[in-house]
Amino acid sequence: MSAEQPSDQKLGEALRLGRGVVLTGSCSWTDRTLVSEADWYPRRTMSAEERLRFYAAQFPLTEVDSTYYAPPSEQQARLWSQRTPEGFRFDVKAYSLLTGHPTRPASLWRDLRDDLPPEVAEKRSLYGHHLASDALEEAWRRFDDALRPLHESGRLGGVLFQFPRWFVPRRDNRAELEKLRERLPDYRICVEFRSPMWTAEERDRERTLRTLEANGLIFVSVDAPEVSGLPRLIASTSEELLVVRFHGRSDSTWSDTSRSAAERFRYLYRTEELEQLAAPIAVAAADVRETHLLMNNCYRDYAVRNAAELRDLLAGMS
């Protein structure tokens, strides 16, 4: 297949609810268990380009998870854009270095890695504070530049900042949130908290939502295992975008980082669970221009099956 986008390429079905459009999809179209252990793709010998084109014909939305582990390149973003039809959306996960997570030194751009002090370069993991301030600013700039092809083609849905559990409601962390819009002014920035302290209590929840709204940031609603302590709060802080991510409900694997992501989120939602979630989503989605519903239970074909089922349930409400 040519890298040029065919004008008749099919786009997966989107829904209309109220004044907005609802897009459903999976948090990965490339997970090994989906590609190698499931029968969802027509052939296991498909190329990366063929798989993305096939996926885009089934769903109008996906999430790019690989950008959390290593920053993307402009060339890769350009290929993603060329291989998908107009109207398709990529939500891109922010690089771990930019969200306070441990980061492999080998994932850094080579020149920035070469400038690290020896005692830092030898660490198993590094954090943003290990870099000189000008090097960290350069990392932000390069991450911004890499997303330009998606943004300019209209395919960048949002940039997901998933903050770790130790990112709690403190003054310095609130200040970090307030800087996001300044650092990436052209993109829709989505914020997912893994610490329940931001939203578990009503007073904290209201303050968190106000802070995000005041800074032009999009709150990411989640469905997660009970052990996470994260409430099932479907809330919008922007008229532009509502985002809900579905992490499954497997208490036993939620915190087990020794497992692969597919194993950690291995959970197939039952129809009645999706029905319970669909009702409040339909209400919230009717008041925003675009809603992104992303299944992160990317074990084999669980995510794509649940994404299609949720889409069909919502279609029955439209």
mmCIF file of C-alpha atoms in Angstrom:
data_model
loop_
_atom_site.group_PDB
_atom_site.id
_atom_site.type_symbol
_atom_site.label_atom_id
_atom_site.label_comp_id
_atom_site.label_asym_id
_atom_site.label_seq_id
_atom_site.Cartn_x
_atom_site.Cartn_y
_atom_site.Cartn_z
ATOM 1 C CA MET A 1 0.000 0.000 0.000
ATOM 2 C CA SER A 2 1.104 3.538 -0.627
ATOM 3 C CA ALA A 3 1.726 5.912 2.274
ATOM 4 C CA GLU A 4 -0.549 8.352 0.501
ATOM 5 C CA GLN A 5 -4.053 8.375 1.930
ATOM 6 C CA PRO A 6 -6.721 7.057 -0.485
ATOM 7 C CA SER A 7 -9.670 9.395 -0.797
ATOM 8 C CA ASP A 8 -12.190 6.568 -0.340
ATOM 9 C CA GLN A 9 -10.665 5.077 2.817
ATOM 10 C CA LYS A 10 -13.417 4.050 5.208
ATOM 11 C CA LEU A 11 -13.722 5.607 8.681
ATOM 12 C CA GLY A 12 -15.156 3.697 11.635
ATOM 13 C CA GLU A 13 -18.594 4.720 12.806
ATOM 14 C CA ALA A 14 -19.070 7.732 15.082
ATOM 15 C CA LEU A 15 -22.295 8.640 16.869
ATOM 16 C CA ARG A 16 -24.301 11.811 17.327
ATOM 17 C CA LEU A 17 -25.585 12.525 20.823
ATOM 18 C CA GLY A 18 -27.146 15.918 21.384
ATOM 19 C CA ARG A 19 -24.931 18.537 19.765
ATOM 20 C CA GLY A 20 -21.810 16.419 19.867
ATOM 21 C CA VAL A 21 -20.080 13.482 18.251
ATOM 22 C CA VAL A 22 -19.030 10.368 20.188
ATOM 23 C CA LEU A 23 -15.961 8.376 19.157
ATOM 24 C CA THR A 24 -15.130 4.979 20.613
ATOM 25 C CA GLY A 25 -11.951 2.975 20.306
ATOM 26 C CA SER A 26 -9.142 1.030 21.936
ATOM 27 C CA CYS A 27 -6.053 2.310 23.739
ATOM 28 C CA SER A 28 -3.909 0.251 21.368
ATOM 29 C CA TRP A 29 -4.210 -1.158 17.869
ATOM 30 C CA THR A 30 -0.771 -2.820 18.100
ATOM 31 C CA ASP A 31 -0.809 -4.764 21.369
ATOM 32 C CA ARG A 32 0.999 -8.088 20.913
ATOM 33 C CA THR A 33 -1.895 -10.109 22.302
ATOM 34 C CA LEU A 34 -4.329 -8.461 19.871
ATOM 35 C CA VAL A 35 -2.033 -8.950 16.873
ATOM 36 C CA SER A 36 -0.718 -12.437 17.658
ATOM 37 C CA GLU A 37 -3.263 -14.168 19.879
ATOM 38 C CA ALA A 38 -6.640 -12.916 18.644
ATOM 39 C CA ASP A 39 -8.459 -13.272 15.328
ATOM 40 C CA TRP A 40 -9.705 -9.696 15.096
ATOM 41 C CA TYR A 41 -7.321 -8.656 12.320
ATOM 42 C CA PRO A 42 -8.030 -10.514 9.070
ATOM 43 C CA ARG A 43 -4.438 -11.806 8.834
ATOM 44 C CA ARG A 44 -1.595 -12.075 11.311
ATOM 45 C CA THR A 45 0.838 -11.279 8.514
ATOM 46 C CA MET A 46 -0.548 -7.773 7.959
ATOM 47 C CA SER A 47 1.982 -4.949 7.871
ATOM 48 C CA ALA A 48 1.861 -2.124 10.411
ATOM 49 C CA GLU A 49 0.302 0.108 7.755
ATOM 50 C CA GLU A 50 -2.350 -2.459 6.854
ATOM 51 C CA ARG A 51 -3.292 -2.975 10.496
ATOM 52 C CA LEU A 52 -3.758 0.738 11.138
ATOM 53 C CA ARG A 53 -5.865 1.161 8.003
ATOM 54 C CA PHE A 54 -8.010 -1.817 9.012
ATOM 55 C CA TYR A 55 -8.394 -0.507 12.561
ATOM 56 C CA ALA A 56 -9.408 2.969 11.330
ATOM 57 C CA ALA A 57 -12.143 1.381 9.204
ATOM 58 C CA GLN A 58 -13.630 -0.136 12.388
ATOM 59 C CA PHE A 59 -13.174 2.722 14.868
ATOM 60 C CA PRO A 60 -12.632 6.478 14.462
ATOM 61 C CA LEU A 61 -10.412 6.798 17.547
ATOM 62 C CA THR A 62 -7.374 5.238 19.182
ATOM 63 C CA GLU A 63 -4.799 6.059 21.794
ATOM 64 C CA VAL A 64 -1.064 5.987 21.188
ATOM 65 C CA ASP A 65 0.486 4.387 24.261
ATOM 66 C CA SER A 66 4.036 3.911 22.939
ATOM 67 C CA THR A 67 4.735 7.645 23.306
ATOM 68 C CA TYR A 68 4.702 7.195 27.091
ATOM 69 C CA TYR A 69 7.726 4.887 26.914
ATOM 70 C CA ALA A 70 9.689 6.839 24.287
ATOM 71 C CA PRO A 71 8.980 10.146 22.560
ATOM 72 C CA PRO A 72 7.540 9.955 19.045
ATOM 73 C CA SER A 73 9.220 11.301 15.935
ATOM 74 C CA GLU A 74 7.669 13.716 13.467
ATOM 75 C CA GLN A 75 8.084 11.087 10.750
ATOM 76 C CA GLN A 76 6.094 8.532 12.719
ATOM 77 C CA ALA A 77 3.326 11.038 13.413
ATOM 78 C CA ARG A 78 3.249 11.907 9.715
ATOM 79 C CA LEU A 79 2.827 8.248 8.773
ATOM 80 C CA TRP A 80 -0.010 7.808 11.267
ATOM 81 C CA SER A 81 -1.716 10.770 9.676
ATOM 82 C CA GLN A 82 -1.230 9.521 6.122
ATOM 83 C CA ARG A 83 -2.524 6.043 6.925
ATOM 84 C CA THR A 84 -5.842 7.154 8.424
ATOM 85 C CA PRO A 85 -8.886 8.855 6.894
ATOM 86 C CA GLU A 86 -10.030 12.380 7.572
ATOM 87 C CA GLY A 87 -11.985 12.486 10.818
ATOM 88 C CA PHE A 88 -9.847 9.892 12.578
ATOM 89 C CA ARG A 89 -8.447 10.888 15.983
ATOM 90 C CA PHE A 90 -5.290 9.882 17.843
ATOM 91 C CA ASP A 91 -5.136 10.624 21.559
ATOM 92 C CA VAL A 92 -1.431 10.649 22.380
ATOM 93 C CA LYS A 93 -0.064 9.714 25.783
ATOM 94 C CA ALA A 94 2.553 12.135 27.099
ATOM 95 C CA TYR A 95 6.144 10.931 27.483
ATOM 96 C CA SER A 96 6.837 9.595 30.991
ATOM 97 C CA LEU A 97 9.585 12.180 31.557
ATOM 98 C CA LEU A 98 6.940 14.923 31.339
ATOM 99 C CA THR A 99 4.512 13.362 33.815
ATOM 100 C CA GLY A 100 6.784 12.585 36.755
ATOM 101 C CA HIS A 101 7.121 8.881 36.030
ATOM 102 C CA PRO A 102 10.404 6.965 36.029
ATOM 103 C CA THR A 103 11.954 7.106 32.581
ATOM 104 C CA ARG A 104 14.546 4.867 30.949
ATOM 105 C CA PRO A 105 17.657 6.939 30.107
ATOM 106 C CA ALA A 106 17.921 5.036 26.801
ATOM 107 C CA SER A 107 14.575 6.501 25.693
ATOM 108 C CA LEU A 108 15.893 10.074 25.729
ATOM 109 C CA TRP A 109 16.975 11.796 22.539
ATOM 110 C CA ARG A 110 20.608 10.832 22.006
ATOM 111 C CA ASP A 111 22.085 14.326 22.342
ATOM 112 C CA LEU A 112 20.190 14.996 25.584
ATOM 113 C CA ARG A 113 21.258 11.609 26.902
ATOM 114 C CA ASP A 114 24.888 12.297 26.023
ATOM 115 C CA ASP A 115 24.750 15.514 28.060
ATOM 116 C CA LEU A 116 23.620 13.761 31.252
ATOM 117 C CA PRO A 117 26.133 13.685 34.113
ATOM 118 C CA PRO A 118 27.647 10.175 34.425
ATOM 119 C CA GLU A 119 25.980 9.549 37.791
ATOM 120 C CA VAL A 120 22.579 10.260 36.200
ATOM 121 C CA ALA A 121 23.163 8.424 32.916
ATOM 122 C CA GLU A 122 23.986 5.263 34.848
ATOM 123 C CA LYS A 123 20.698 5.250 36.737
ATOM 124 C CA ARG A 124 18.123 2.618 35.902
ATOM 125 C CA SER A 125 15.446 5.330 35.819
ATOM 126 C CA LEU A 126 15.575 9.087 35.719
ATOM 127 C CA TYR A 127 13.071 11.874 36.342
ATOM 128 C CA GLY A 128 12.612 15.347 34.954
ATOM 129 C CA HIS A 129 14.516 16.951 37.838
ATOM 130 C CA HIS A 130 17.634 15.016 36.818
ATOM 131 C CA LEU A 131 17.880 17.106 33.644
ATOM 132 C CA ALA A 132 19.212 20.644 33.500
ATOM 133 C CA SER A 133 16.366 23.139 33.145
ATOM 134 C CA ASP A 134 17.279 24.009 29.554
ATOM 135 C CA ALA A 135 17.442 20.298 28.613
ATOM 136 C CA LEU A 136 14.021 19.674 30.135
ATOM 137 C CA GLU A 137 12.571 22.633 28.236
ATOM 138 C CA GLU A 138 14.101 21.211 25.067
ATOM 139 C CA ALA A 139 12.387 17.886 25.770
ATOM 140 C CA TRP A 140 9.039 19.669 25.997
ATOM 141 C CA ARG A 141 9.736 21.516 22.722
ATOM 142 C CA ARG A 142 10.668 18.332 20.858
ATOM 143 C CA PHE A 143 7.598 16.507 22.121
ATOM 144 C CA ASP A 144 5.481 19.425 20.869
ATOM 145 C CA ASP A 145 7.223 19.397 17.477
ATOM 146 C CA ALA A 146 6.735 15.648 17.055
ATOM 147 C CA LEU A 147 2.953 16.020 17.334
ATOM 148 C CA ARG A 148 2.732 18.764 14.707
ATOM 149 C CA PRO A 149 1.901 16.478 11.748
ATOM 150 C CA LEU A 150 -1.077 15.026 13.619
ATOM 151 C CA HIS A 151 -2.230 18.458 14.752
ATOM 152 C CA GLU A 152 -1.888 20.045 11.331
ATOM 153 C CA SER A 153 -3.847 17.219 9.679
ATOM 154 C CA GLY A 154 -6.653 17.511 12.243
ATOM 155 C CA ARG A 155 -6.003 14.023 13.617
ATOM 156 C CA LEU A 156 -4.641 14.909 17.050
ATOM 157 C CA GLY A 157 -7.498 14.366 19.450
ATOM 158 C CA GLY A 158 -5.811 15.245 22.725
ATOM 159 C CA VAL A 159 -2.571 14.825 24.630
ATOM 160 C CA LEU A 160 -3.046 12.626 27.698
ATOM 161 C CA PHE A 161 -1.119 13.476 30.846
ATOM 162 C CA GLN A 162 -1.546 10.496 33.142
ATOM 163 C CA PHE A 163 -0.042 11.489 36.465
ATOM 164 C CA PRO A 164 1.259 8.857 38.914
ATOM 165 C CA ARG A 165 -0.323 7.943 42.223
ATOM 166 C CA TRP A 166 2.278 10.015 44.108
ATOM 167 C CA PHE A 167 1.203 13.147 42.203
ATOM 168 C CA VAL A 168 -1.149 14.362 44.941
ATOM 169 C CA PRO A 169 -2.977 17.681 45.497
ATOM 170 C CA ARG A 170 -0.123 19.899 46.674
ATOM 171 C CA ARG A 171 0.746 23.459 45.772
ATOM 172 C CA ASP A 172 3.707 22.467 43.576
ATOM 173 C CA ASN A 173 1.637 19.890 41.700
ATOM 174 C CA ARG A 174 -1.185 22.356 41.124
ATOM 175 C CA ALA A 175 1.429 24.750 39.736
ATOM 176 C CA GLU A 176 2.620 21.981 37.419
ATOM 177 C CA LEU A 177 -0.907 21.588 36.088
ATOM 178 C CA GLU A 178 -1.160 25.328 35.488
ATOM 179 C CA LYS A 179 2.011 25.226 33.340
ATOM 180 C CA LEU A 180 0.666 22.609 30.921
ATOM 181 C CA ARG A 181 -1.313 25.043 28.797
ATOM 182 C CA GLU A 182 1.713 27.328 28.501
ATOM 183 C CA ARG A 183 3.977 24.448 27.479
ATOM 184 C CA LEU A 184 1.633 23.012 24.838
ATOM 185 C CA PRO A 185 -0.623 25.926 23.901
ATOM 186 C CA ASP A 186 -1.991 24.511 20.634
ATOM 187 C CA TYR A 187 -3.240 21.121 21.840
ATOM 188 C CA ARG A 188 -6.191 19.837 23.826
ATOM 189 C CA ILE A 189 -4.594 18.657 27.060
ATOM 190 C CA CYS A 190 -6.252 15.861 29.007
ATOM 191 C CA VAL A 191 -5.396 15.084 32.634
ATOM 192 C CA GLU A 192 -5.857 11.720 34.335
ATOM 193 C CA PHE A 193 -5.124 11.390 38.028
ATOM 194 C CA ARG A 194 -4.128 8.072 39.548
ATOM 195 C CA SER A 195 -4.229 9.471 43.083
ATOM 196 C CA PRO A 196 -7.791 9.319 44.493
ATOM 197 C CA MET A 197 -7.007 12.382 46.621
ATOM 198 C CA TRP A 198 -7.926 14.686 43.735
ATOM 199 C CA THR A 199 -11.512 13.462 43.402
ATOM 200 C CA ALA A 200 -12.552 11.065 46.173
ATOM 201 C CA GLU A 201 -14.025 13.731 48.485
ATOM 202 C CA GLU A 202 -16.591 16.217 47.229
ATOM 203 C CA ARG A 203 -14.660 19.320 48.316
ATOM 204 C CA ASP A 204 -11.439 18.107 46.664
ATOM 205 C CA ARG A 205 -13.357 17.027 43.571
ATOM 206 C CA GLU A 206 -14.915 20.457 43.102
ATOM 207 C CA ARG A 207 -11.587 22.226 43.550
ATOM 208 C CA THR A 208 -9.872 19.889 41.094
ATOM 209 C CA LEU A 209 -12.496 20.374 38.406
ATOM 210 C CA ARG A 210 -12.433 24.149 38.893
ATOM 211 C CA THR A 211 -8.635 24.202 38.578
ATOM 212 C CA LEU A 212 -8.693 22.225 35.351
ATOM 213 C CA GLU A 213 -11.494 24.289 33.850
ATOM 214 C CA ALA A 214 -9.785 27.566 34.757
ATOM 215 C CA ASN A 215 -6.611 26.427 32.998
ATOM 216 C CA GLY A 216 -8.268 25.054 29.865
ATOM 217 C CA LEU A 217 -7.506 21.439 30.783
ATOM 218 C CA ILE A 218 -9.735 18.413 30.190
ATOM 219 C CA PHE A 219 -10.538 16.090 33.072
ATOM 220 C CA VAL A 220 -10.242 12.415 32.168
ATOM 221 C CA SER A 221 -12.991 10.304 33.696
ATOM 222 C CA VAL A 222 -12.079 6.696 34.455
ATOM 223 C CA ASP A 223 -13.674 3.378 35.158
ATOM 224 C CA ALA A 224 -11.145 1.453 37.228
ATOM 225 C CA PRO A 225 -10.955 -1.412 39.726
ATOM 226 C CA GLU A 226 -12.397 -0.695 43.156
ATOM 227 C CA VAL A 227 -8.991 -1.188 44.765
ATOM 228 C CA SER A 228 -7.720 1.895 42.904
ATOM 229 C CA GLY A 229 -9.885 4.149 45.072
ATOM 230 C CA LEU A 230 -10.759 6.182 41.975
ATOM 231 C CA PRO A 231 -14.414 7.198 41.827
ATOM 232 C CA ARG A 232 -16.486 6.643 38.693
ATOM 233 C CA LEU A 233 -16.930 10.318 38.049
ATOM 234 C CA ILE A 234 -18.191 11.288 34.581
ATOM 235 C CA ALA A 235 -17.427 14.995 34.449
ATOM 236 C CA SER A 236 -16.516 17.581 31.853
ATOM 237 C CA THR A 237 -14.316 20.644 32.305
ATOM 238 C CA SER A 238 -14.514 21.755 28.673
ATOM 239 C CA GLU A 239 -17.213 22.243 26.061
ATOM 240 C CA GLU A 240 -14.727 20.923 23.511
ATOM 241 C CA LEU A 241 -13.984 17.425 24.749
ATOM 242 C CA LEU A 242 -15.094 14.732 27.192
ATOM 243 C CA VAL A 243 -12.733 11.786 27.720
ATOM 244 C CA VAL A 244 -13.510 8.506 29.483
ATOM 245 C CA ARG A 245 -10.933 5.726 29.786
ATOM 246 C CA PHE A 246 -11.945 2.205 30.790
ATOM 247 C CA HIS A 247 -9.309 0.277 32.738
ATOM 248 C CA GLY A 248 -11.334 -2.825 33.549
ATOM 249 C CA ARG A 249 -12.151 -3.985 37.068
ATOM 250 C CA SER A 250 -9.408 -6.440 37.949
ATOM 251 C CA ASP A 251 -8.450 -5.638 41.540
ATOM 252 C CA SER A 252 -5.770 -8.323 41.700
ATOM 253 C CA THR A 253 -3.610 -6.928 38.885
ATOM 254 C CA TRP A 254 -4.151 -3.153 39.169
ATOM 255 C CA SER A 255 -0.871 -2.487 41.000
ATOM 256 C CA ASP A 256 1.139 -5.414 39.677
ATOM 257 C CA THR A 257 3.788 -3.717 37.568
ATOM 258 C CA SER A 258 5.592 -7.025 37.037
ATOM 259 C CA ARG A 259 2.925 -7.933 34.478
ATOM 260 C CA SER A 260 2.540 -6.615 30.955
ATOM 261 C CA ALA A 261 -0.030 -3.869 30.419
ATOM 262 C CA ALA A 262 -2.286 -6.388 28.651
ATOM 263 C CA GLU A 263 -2.220 -8.689 31.672
ATOM 264 C CA ARG A 264 -2.737 -5.874 34.165
ATOM 265 C CA PHE A 265 -5.888 -4.676 32.421
ATOM 266 C CA ARG A 266 -7.150 -8.093 31.405
ATOM 267 C CA TYR A 267 -10.879 -7.705 31.952
ATOM 268 C CA LEU A 268 -13.846 -8.160 29.634
ATOM 269 C CA TYR A 269 -16.738 -5.898 30.588
ATOM 270 C CA ARG A 270 -20.119 -7.560 30.884
ATOM 271 C CA THR A 271 -23.028 -6.054 28.966
ATOM 272 C CA GLU A 272 -24.784 -4.962 32.152
ATOM 273 C CA GLU A 273 -21.652 -3.117 33.306
ATOM 274 C CA LEU A 274 -21.440 -1.214 30.037
ATOM 275 C CA GLU A 275 -25.166 -0.436 30.223
ATOM 276 C CA GLN A 276 -24.682 1.134 33.648
ATOM 277 C CA LEU A 277 -21.841 3.279 32.330
ATOM 278 C CA ALA A 278 -23.561 4.239 29.085
ATOM 279 C CA ALA A 279 -26.403 6.161 30.733
ATOM 280 C CA PRO A 280 -24.318 8.868 32.492
ATOM 281 C CA ILE A 281 -21.949 9.048 29.522
ATOM 282 C CA ALA A 282 -24.858 9.747 27.173
ATOM 283 C CA VAL A 283 -26.023 12.615 29.407
ATOM 284 C CA ALA A 284 -22.571 14.190 29.649
ATOM 285 C CA ALA A 285 -21.741 13.671 25.959
ATOM 286 C CA ALA A 286 -24.817 15.581 24.826
ATOM 287 C CA ASP A 287 -23.308 18.843 26.106
ATOM 288 C CA VAL A 288 -19.824 18.684 24.525
ATOM 289 C CA ARG A 289 -18.645 18.869 20.926
ATOM 290 C CA GLU A 290 -16.628 15.646 20.988
ATOM 291 C CA THR A 291 -16.481 12.642 23.327
ATOM 292 C CA HIS A 292 -13.679 10.078 23.371
ATOM 293 C CA LEU A 293 -14.411 6.671 24.905
ATOM 294 C CA LEU A 294 -11.258 4.567 25.112
ATOM 295 C CA MET A 295 -11.013 0.958 26.234
ATOM 296 C CA ASN A 296 -7.725 0.236 27.980
ATOM 297 C CA ASN A 297 -8.489 -3.451 28.629
ATOM 298 C CA CYS A 298 -6.176 -4.303 25.729
ATOM 299 C CA TYR A 299 -5.858 -8.035 26.291
ATOM 300 C CA ARG A 300 -6.388 -9.915 23.027
ATOM 301 C CA ASP A 301 -9.640 -8.574 21.508
ATOM 302 C CA TYR A 302 -11.275 -7.496 24.790
ATOM 303 C CA ALA A 303 -10.897 -3.763 24.142
ATOM 304 C CA VAL A 304 -12.184 -3.773 20.569
ATOM 305 C CA ARG A 305 -15.104 -6.030 21.511
ATOM 306 C CA ASN A 306 -16.113 -3.770 24.395
ATOM 307 C CA ALA A 307 -15.608 -0.596 22.331
ATOM 308 C CA ALA A 308 -17.981 -1.910 19.664
ATOM 309 C CA GLU A 309 -20.524 -3.013 22.277
ATOM 310 C CA LEU A 310 -20.462 0.347 24.053
ATOM 311 C CA ARG A 311 -20.880 2.129 20.724
ATOM 312 C CA ASP A 312 -23.936 0.010 19.947
ATOM 313 C CA LEU A 313 -25.447 0.642 23.374
ATOM 314 C CA LEU A 314 -25.031 4.392 22.967
ATOM 315 C CA ALA A 315 -26.443 4.244 19.447
ATOM 316 C CA GLY A 316 -29.626 2.864 20.942
ATOM 317 C CA MET A 317 -29.861 5.973 23.138
ATOM 318 C CA SER A 318 -29.372 8.509 20.356
#
